[in-house]
Coordinates of N, CA and C in Angstrom, one line a residue:
M1 N -20.5 0.3 -25.0 CA -19.2 0.2 -25.7 C -18.1 -0.3 -24.8
K2 N -17.4 -1.2 -25.2 CA -16.3 -1.8 -24.4 C -15.1 -0.9 -24.4
D3 N -14.4 -0.9 -23.3 CA -13.1 -0.2 -23.2 C -12.0 -0.9 -24.0
N4 N -11.2 -0.1 -24.6 CA -10.0 -0.7 -25.3 C -8.9 -1.0 -24.3
I5 N -7.9 -1.7 -24.8 CA -6.9 -2.2 -23.9 C -6.2 -1.0 -23.1
Y6 N -6.1 0.1 -23.7 CA -5.3 1.2 -23.1 C -6.2 1.8 -21.9
N7 N -7.5 1.9 -22.2 CA -8.4 2.3 -21.0 C -8.4 1.4 -19.9
K8 N -8.4 0.1 -20.2 CA -8.3 -1.0 -19.2 C -7.0 -0.9 -18.4
L9 N -5.9 -0.7 -19.1 CA -4.6 -0.6 -18.4 C -4.5 0.6 -17.6
F10 N -5.1 1.7 -18.1 CA -5.1 2.9 -17.3 C -5.9 2.7 -16.0
T11 N -7.0 2.1 -16.0 CA -7.8 1.8 -14.9 C -7.1 0.8 -13.9
L12 N -6.5 -0.2 -14.5 CA -5.7 -1.2 -13.7 C -4.5 -0.5 -12.9
Q13 N -3.8 0.3 -13.7 CA -2.7 1.1 -13.0 C -3.2 1.9 -11.8
N14 N -4.3 2.6 -12.0 CA -4.8 3.4 -10.9 C -5.3 2.5 -9.7
E15 N -5.9 1.4 -10.0 CA -6.4 0.5 -8.9 C -5.2 -0.2 -8.2
L16 N -4.1 -0.4 -8.9 CA -3.0 -1.2 -8.4 C -2.1 -0.2 -7.5
G17 N -1.9 1.0 -7.9 CA -1.0 1.8 -7.1 C 0.4 1.4 -7.2
A18 N 1.2 1.6 -6.1 CA 2.5 1.2 -6.0 C 2.6 -0.3 -5.5
I19 N 3.5 -1.0 -6.1 CA 3.7 -2.4 -5.7 C 4.5 -2.5 -4.4
S20 N 4.1 -3.3 -3.5 CA 4.8 -3.5 -2.3 C 6.0 -4.5 -2.4
K21 N 7.1 -4.1 -1.9 CA 8.3 -5.0 -1.9 C 8.3 -5.8 -0.7
D22 N 8.3 -7.2 -1.0 CA 8.2 -8.1 0.2 C 9.3 -9.1 0.2
A23 N 10.3 -8.9 -0.6 CA 11.5 -9.8 -0.6 C 12.8 -9.0 -0.3
T24 N 13.8 -9.7 0.2 CA 15.1 -9.0 0.5 C 16.2 -9.7 -0.2
N25 N 17.0 -9.0 -0.8 CA 18.2 -9.5 -1.5 C 19.3 -9.5 -0.3
P26 N 19.6 -10.8 0.1 CA 20.6 -10.9 1.2 C 22.0 -10.3 0.9
F27 N 22.4 -10.3 -0.3 CA 23.7 -9.9 -0.7 C 23.8 -8.4 -0.6
Y28 N 22.8 -7.7 -1.2 CA 22.8 -6.2 -1.2 C 22.0 -5.6 -0.1
K29 N 21.2 -6.4 0.7 CA 20.4 -5.9 1.7 C 19.3 -4.9 1.2
S30 N 18.8 -5.2 0.0 CA 17.8 -4.3 -0.6 C 16.5 -5.0 -0.7
K31 N 15.5 -4.3 -0.7 CA 14.1 -4.8 -0.9 C 13.7 -4.8 -2.4
Y32 N 12.9 -5.8 -2.7 CA 12.4 -5.9 -4.0 C 11.1 -6.8 -4.0
F33 N 10.3 -6.7 -5.1 CA 9.2 -7.6 -5.1 C 9.6 -8.8 -6.1
D34 N 9.3 -10.0 -5.6 CA 9.6 -11.1 -6.5 C 8.5 -11.3 -7.6
I35 N 8.8 -12.0 -8.6 CA 7.9 -12.1 -9.7 C 6.6 -12.7 -9.3
N36 N 6.6 -13.8 -8.4 CA 5.4 -14.4 -7.9 C 4.5 -13.4 -7.2
S37 N 5.1 -12.6 -6.3 CA 4.4 -11.6 -5.6 C 3.7 -10.6 -6.5
L38 N 4.5 -10.1 -7.5 CA 4.0 -9.2 -8.5 C 2.8 -9.7 -9.2
I39 N 3.0 -10.9 -9.7 CA 1.9 -11.5 -10.5 C 0.7 -11.8 -9.6
G40 N 0.9 -12.2 -8.3 CA -0.2 -12.4 -7.4 C -0.9 -11.1 -7.1
Q41 N -0.3 -10.0 -7.1 CA -1.0 -8.7 -6.9 C -1.7 -8.3 -8.1
L42 N -1.2 -8.6 -9.3 CA -1.8 -8.2 -10.6 C -2.9 -9.1 -11.0
K43 N -2.8 -10.4 -10.7 CA -3.8 -11.3 -11.3 C -5.3 -11.0 -11.1
P44 N -5.7 -10.6 -9.9 CA -7.1 -10.3 -9.7 C -7.5 -9.1 -10.6
L45 N -6.7 -8.1 -10.7 CA -7.0 -7.0 -11.5 C -7.0 -7.3 -13.0
L46 N -6.1 -8.1 -13.5 CA -6.1 -8.5 -14.8 C -7.4 -9.2 -15.1
Q47 N -7.8 -10.1 -14.3 CA -9.0 -10.9 -14.5 C -10.2 -10.0 -14.5
K48 N -10.3 -9.0 -13.5 CA -11.4 -8.1 -13.4 C -11.6 -7.3 -14.8
H49 N -10.5 -7.0 -15.4 CA -10.5 -6.2 -16.7 C -10.4 -7.1 -17.9
N50 N -10.6 -8.4 -17.8 CA -10.6 -9.3 -18.9 C -9.3 -9.2 -19.7
L51 N -8.2 -9.2 -18.9 CA -6.9 -9.2 -19.5 C -6.1 -10.5 -19.1
V52 N -5.2 -10.9 -20.0 CA -4.4 -12.1 -19.7 C -2.9 -11.7 -19.9
L53 N -2.1 -12.1 -19.0 CA -0.6 -11.9 -19.0 C 0.1 -13.2 -19.4
L54 N 0.9 -13.1 -20.4 CA 1.8 -14.2 -20.8 C 3.2 -13.7 -20.8
Q55 N 4.2 -14.6 -20.5 CA 5.6 -14.1 -20.5 C 6.4 -15.2 -21.2
P56 N 6.2 -15.3 -22.5 CA 7.0 -16.3 -23.2 C 8.4 -15.9 -23.4
I57 N 9.3 -16.9 -23.8 CA 10.6 -16.6 -24.2 C 10.7 -17.1 -25.7
N58 N 10.9 -16.1 -26.6 CA 10.9 -16.4 -28.0 C 12.2 -15.7 -28.6
N59 N 12.9 -16.4 -29.5 CA 14.0 -15.8 -30.2 C 15.0 -15.1 -29.2
N60 N 15.3 -15.8 -28.1 CA 16.2 -15.4 -27.1 C 15.8 -14.0 -26.5
Q61 N 14.5 -13.8 -26.4 CA 14.0 -12.6 -25.7 C 12.9 -13.0 -24.7
V62 N 13.0 -12.3 -23.6 CA 11.9 -12.5 -22.6 C 10.9 -11.5 -22.9
R63 N 9.6 -11.9 -23.0 CA 8.5 -11.0 -23.4 C 7.5 -11.0 -22.3
S64 N 6.9 -9.8 -22.0 CA 5.7 -9.8 -21.2 C 4.6 -9.2 -22.1
V65 N 3.6 -10.0 -22.3 CA 2.5 -9.6 -23.2 C 1.2 -9.6 -22.5
I66 N 0.5 -8.5 -22.5 CA -0.9 -8.4 -22.0 C -1.9 -8.4 -23.1
Y67 N -2.7 -9.5 -23.1 CA -3.7 -9.6 -24.2 C -5.1 -9.2 -23.5
D68 N -5.8 -8.4 -24.3 CA -7.2 -8.0 -24.0 C -8.1 -9.1 -24.6
L69 N -8.9 -9.8 -23.8 CA -9.7 -10.8 -24.4 C -10.8 -10.2 -25.3
D70 N -11.0 -8.9 -25.2 CA -11.9 -8.2 -26.1 C -11.2 -7.7 -27.3
G71 N -9.9 -7.9 -27.4 CA -9.1 -7.5 -28.6 C -8.0 -6.6 -28.3
G72 N -6.9 -6.8 -28.8 CA -5.7 -6.0 -28.7 C -4.7 -6.5 -27.7
S73 N -3.4 -6.0 -27.8 CA -2.4 -6.5 -26.8 C -1.3 -5.4 -26.8
V74 N -0.6 -5.5 -25.7 CA 0.6 -4.6 -25.5 C 1.8 -5.5 -25.0
E75 N 3.0 -5.1 -25.3 CA 4.1 -6.0 -24.9 C 5.4 -5.2 -24.7
S76 N 6.3 -5.8 -23.9 CA 7.6 -5.3 -23.6 C 8.5 -6.6 -23.7
S77 N 9.7 -6.4 -24.2 CA 10.6 -7.5 -24.3 C 12.1 -7.0 -24.1
I78 N 12.9 -7.9 -23.8 CA 14.3 -7.6 -23.6 C 15.1 -8.9 -24.1
E79 N 16.2 -8.7 -24.7 CA 17.0 -9.8 -25.2 C 17.9 -10.4 -24.1
L80 N 17.9 -11.7 -23.9 CA 18.7 -12.4 -23.0 C 20.2 -12.3 -23.3
P81 N 21.0 -12.2 -22.3 CA 22.5 -12.3 -22.6 C 22.8 -13.7 -23.0
T82 N 23.9 -13.7 -23.8 CA 24.4 -15.1 -24.3 C 25.5 -15.6 -23.4
N83 N 25.8 -16.9 -23.6 CA 26.9 -17.6 -22.9 C 26.7 -17.6 -21.4
L84 N 25.5 -17.8 -20.9 CA 25.3 -18.0 -19.4 C 25.1 -19.4 -19.1
D85 N 25.6 -19.8 -17.9 CA 25.2 -21.2 -17.5 C 23.8 -21.3 -17.1
A86 N 23.2 -22.4 -16.9 CA 21.8 -22.6 -16.7 C 21.3 -21.9 -15.5
Q87 N 22.0 -21.8 -14.4 CA 21.6 -21.1 -13.2 C 21.5 -19.6 -13.4
K88 N 22.5 -19.1 -14.1 CA 22.6 -17.6 -14.4 C 21.5 -17.3 -15.4
L89 N 21.3 -18.2 -16.4 CA 20.2 -17.9 -17.3 C 18.9 -17.9 -16.7
G90 N 18.6 -18.9 -15.8 CA 17.4 -18.8 -15.0 C 17.1 -17.6 -14.2
S91 N 18.2 -17.1 -13.6 CA 18.1 -15.8 -12.8 C 17.9 -14.7 -13.7
A92 N 18.5 -14.6 -14.9 CA 18.3 -13.6 -15.8 C 16.8 -13.6 -16.4
I93 N 16.3 -14.7 -16.6 CA 14.9 -14.9 -17.1 C 14.0 -14.3 -16.0
T94 N 14.2 -14.7 -14.8 CA 13.3 -14.2 -13.7 C 13.4 -12.7 -13.6
Y95 N 14.6 -12.2 -13.6 CA 14.9 -10.7 -13.5 C 14.2 -10.0 -14.6
F96 N 14.4 -10.5 -15.9 CA 13.8 -9.8 -17.0 C 12.3 -9.9 -17.1
R97 N 11.7 -11.0 -16.6 CA 10.3 -11.1 -16.5 C 9.7 -10.0 -15.6
R98 N 10.4 -9.8 -14.5 CA 10.0 -8.8 -13.5 C 10.1 -7.4 -14.1
Y99 N 11.2 -7.1 -14.8 CA 11.4 -5.8 -15.3 C 10.7 -5.5 -16.6
T100 N 10.5 -6.5 -17.5 CA 9.6 -6.2 -18.6 C 8.2 -5.9 -18.2
L101 N 7.7 -6.6 -17.2 CA 6.4 -6.4 -16.7 C 6.2 -5.1 -16.0
T102 N 7.2 -4.7 -15.2 CA 7.1 -3.4 -14.5 C 7.2 -2.2 -15.5
S103 N 8.0 -2.4 -16.5 CA 8.2 -1.5 -17.5 C 6.9 -1.3 -18.4
L104 N 6.3 -2.5 -18.7 CA 5.1 -2.5 -19.6 C 4.0 -1.8 -18.8
L105 N 3.8 -2.0 -17.6 CA 2.7 -1.4 -16.8 C 3.1 0.0 -16.2
A106 N 4.4 0.4 -16.3 CA 4.8 1.6 -15.7 C 4.5 1.6 -14.2
L107 N 4.9 0.5 -13.6 CA 4.6 0.3 -12.2 C 5.6 1.2 -11.4
Q108 N 5.1 1.7 -10.2 CA 5.9 2.5 -9.3 C 6.7 1.5 -8.5
A109 N 8.0 1.8 -8.6 CA 9.0 1.0 -7.8 C 10.3 1.7 -7.7
I110 N 10.9 1.6 -6.6 CA 12.3 2.2 -6.4 C 13.3 1.2 -6.9
D111 N 14.2 1.7 -7.7 CA 15.3 0.9 -8.3 C 16.3 0.7 -7.2
D112 N 16.2 -0.4 -6.4 CA 17.1 -0.7 -5.3 C 18.5 -1.0 -5.9
D113 N 18.6 -1.7 -7.0 CA 19.9 -2.0 -7.6 C 20.6 -0.7 -7.9
G114 N 19.9 0.2 -8.5 CA 20.5 1.5 -8.9 C 20.8 2.4 -7.7
N115 N 20.0 2.2 -6.6 CA 20.2 2.9 -5.4 C 21.5 2.5 -4.6
L116 N 22.0 1.4 -4.9 CA 23.2 1.0 -4.3 C 24.4 1.9 -4.7
A117 N 24.3 2.4 -5.9 CA 25.4 3.2 -6.5 C 25.2 4.7 -6.1
V118 N 23.9 5.1 -5.8 CA 23.6 6.5 -5.6 C 22.8 6.6 -4.3
K119 N 23.2 7.4 -3.4 CA 22.4 7.6 -2.2 C 21.2 8.4 -2.5
T120 N 20.1 7.9 -2.1 CA 18.8 8.5 -2.4 C 18.1 8.8 -1.0
T121 N 17.1 9.6 -1.1 CA 16.2 9.8 0.0 C 15.2 8.7 0.2
K122 N 14.6 8.6 1.3 CA 13.6 7.6 1.5 C 12.3 8.0 0.8
P123 N 11.6 7.0 0.4 CA 10.3 7.3 -0.3 C 9.3 7.9 0.7
K124 N 8.4 8.7 0.2 CA 7.3 9.3 1.0 C 6.2 8.3 1.2
L125 N 5.8 8.1 2.5 CA 4.6 7.2 2.8 C 3.3 8.0 2.4
I126 N 2.6 7.3 1.5 CA 1.3 7.9 1.0 C 0.1 7.1 1.4
E127 N -0.9 7.8 1.9 CA -2.1 7.1 2.3 C -2.7 6.3 1.2
N128 N -3.4 5.2 1.6 CA -4.1 4.3 0.7 C -3.2 3.6 -0.4
T129 N -2.0 3.3 0.0 CA -1.0 2.5 -0.8 C -0.7 1.2 -0.1
P130 N -0.2 0.3 -0.8 CA 0.2 -1.0 -0.1 C 1.2 -0.7 1.0
Q131 N 2.1 0.3 0.8 CA 3.1 0.6 1.8 C 2.5 1.2 3.0
F132 N 1.4 2.0 2.9 CA 0.7 2.5 4.0 C 0.0 1.4 4.8
K133 N -0.5 0.5 4.1 CA -1.2 -0.6 4.8 C -0.2 -1.5 5.5
N134 N 1.0 -1.7 4.9 CA 2.1 -2.4 5.5 C 2.6 -1.6 6.8
A135 N 2.6 -0.3 6.7 CA 3.0 0.5 7.9 C 1.9 0.3 9.0
Q136 N 0.6 0.3 8.7 CA -0.4 0.0 9.7 C -0.3 -1.3 10.3
E137 N 0.1 -2.3 9.5 CA 0.2 -3.7 10.0 C 1.5 -3.7 11.0
A138 N 2.5 -3.0 10.6 CA 3.7 -3.0 11.4 C 3.4 -2.3 12.8
I139 N 2.6 -1.2 12.8 CA 2.2 -0.5 14.0 C 1.4 -1.5 14.8
K140 N 0.5 -2.2 14.2 CA -0.4 -3.2 14.9 C 0.4 -4.3 15.6
K141 N 1.6 -4.6 14.9 CA 2.4 -5.6 15.5 C 3.5 -5.1 16.5
G142 N 3.4 -3.8 16.8 CA 4.2 -3.3 17.9 C 5.3 -2.3 17.4
K143 N 5.5 -2.1 16.1 CA 6.5 -1.2 15.6 C 6.1 0.3 16.0
T144 N 7.0 1.1 16.1 CA 6.8 2.5 16.5 C 6.8 3.4 15.2
I145 N 6.4 4.6 15.4 CA 6.5 5.6 14.3 C 8.0 5.7 13.9
N146 N 8.8 5.8 14.9 CA 10.3 5.9 14.5 C 10.8 4.7 13.7
D147 N 10.2 3.5 13.9 CA 10.6 2.4 13.1 C 10.1 2.6 11.7
I148 N 9.0 3.1 11.5 CA 8.4 3.4 10.1 C 9.2 4.5 9.5
K149 N 9.7 5.5 10.2 CA 10.4 6.6 9.7 C 11.8 6.2 9.2
E150 N 12.3 5.0 9.7 CA 13.6 4.5 9.2 C 13.5 4.2 7.7
H151 N 12.2 3.9 7.2 CA 12.1 3.5 5.9 C 11.3 4.5 5.0
Y152 N 10.6 5.4 5.6 CA 9.8 6.3 4.9 C 9.9 7.8 5.4
I153 N 9.6 8.7 4.5 CA 9.4 10.1 5.0 C 7.9 10.2 5.3
I154 N 7.6 10.6 6.5 CA 6.2 10.7 6.9 C 5.9 12.1 7.3
N155 N 4.8 12.6 6.7 CA 4.3 14.0 7.1 C 3.5 13.9 8.3
K156 N 3.1 15.0 8.9 CA 2.3 15.0 10.2 C 1.0 14.4 10.1
E157 N 0.3 14.5 8.9 CA -1.0 13.9 8.7 C -0.9 12.4 8.7
I158 N 0.1 11.9 8.0 CA 0.3 10.4 8.0 C 0.6 9.9 9.3
E159 N 1.5 10.6 10.0 CA 1.9 10.2 11.4 C 0.7 10.2 12.3
K160 N -0.1 11.2 12.2 CA -1.4 11.2 13.0 C -2.3 10.0 12.7
Q161 N -2.4 9.7 11.4 CA -3.3 8.6 11.0 C -2.7 7.3 11.6
L162 N -1.4 7.1 11.5 CA -0.8 5.9 12.0 C -1.0 5.8 13.5
L163 N -0.8 6.9 14.2 CA -1.0 6.9 15.7 C -2.4 6.7 16.1
N164 N -3.4 7.2 15.3 CA -4.8 6.9 15.5 C -5.1 5.5 15.2
F165 N -4.5 4.9 14.2 CA -4.7 3.5 13.9 C -4.3 2.6 15.1
K166 N -3.2 3.0 15.7 CA -2.6 2.2 16.9 C -3.6 2.3 18.0
I167 N -4.1 3.5 18.3 CA -5.1 3.8 19.4 C -6.3 3.0 19.2
N168 N -6.8 3.0 18.0 CA -8.1 2.3 17.6 C -8.0 0.8 17.6
E169 N -6.9 0.3 17.6 CA -6.7 -1.2 17.5 C -7.0 -1.9 18.8

């Protein structure tokens, strides 16, 4: 018996975990994941589960639609603002593509734009996430635990694992 689209998306979400943010907004000095990075991280999992992502613009709406090649689909959409010049419209489309997709898949991400208005605590570094792997790579390249702690809350077990990773490299 084949899985339905909801079972496939459940499995995909668990395999994906949290999305790593690899781009910086120079104006706000905040981190975000760009649409190409997001799709790059998703594409192998979509293919693995026989799913296809389309992001058409129809009736002044940006849509993110995931089609199951075995049947079914899910979608998220948002209406574009009116009266934007071409450059601002292009930016809005990119922004809405990213956010309709993250909303559709309920992806874990910190709202950096919202965090500019409200002081928040740092996220907790969790083992076996893209952020944990990034921290290991940073340690490998010479960063210290204190450098990692500037961006994440680290418990003793995670700190021990990162220190052991550095020793074993």
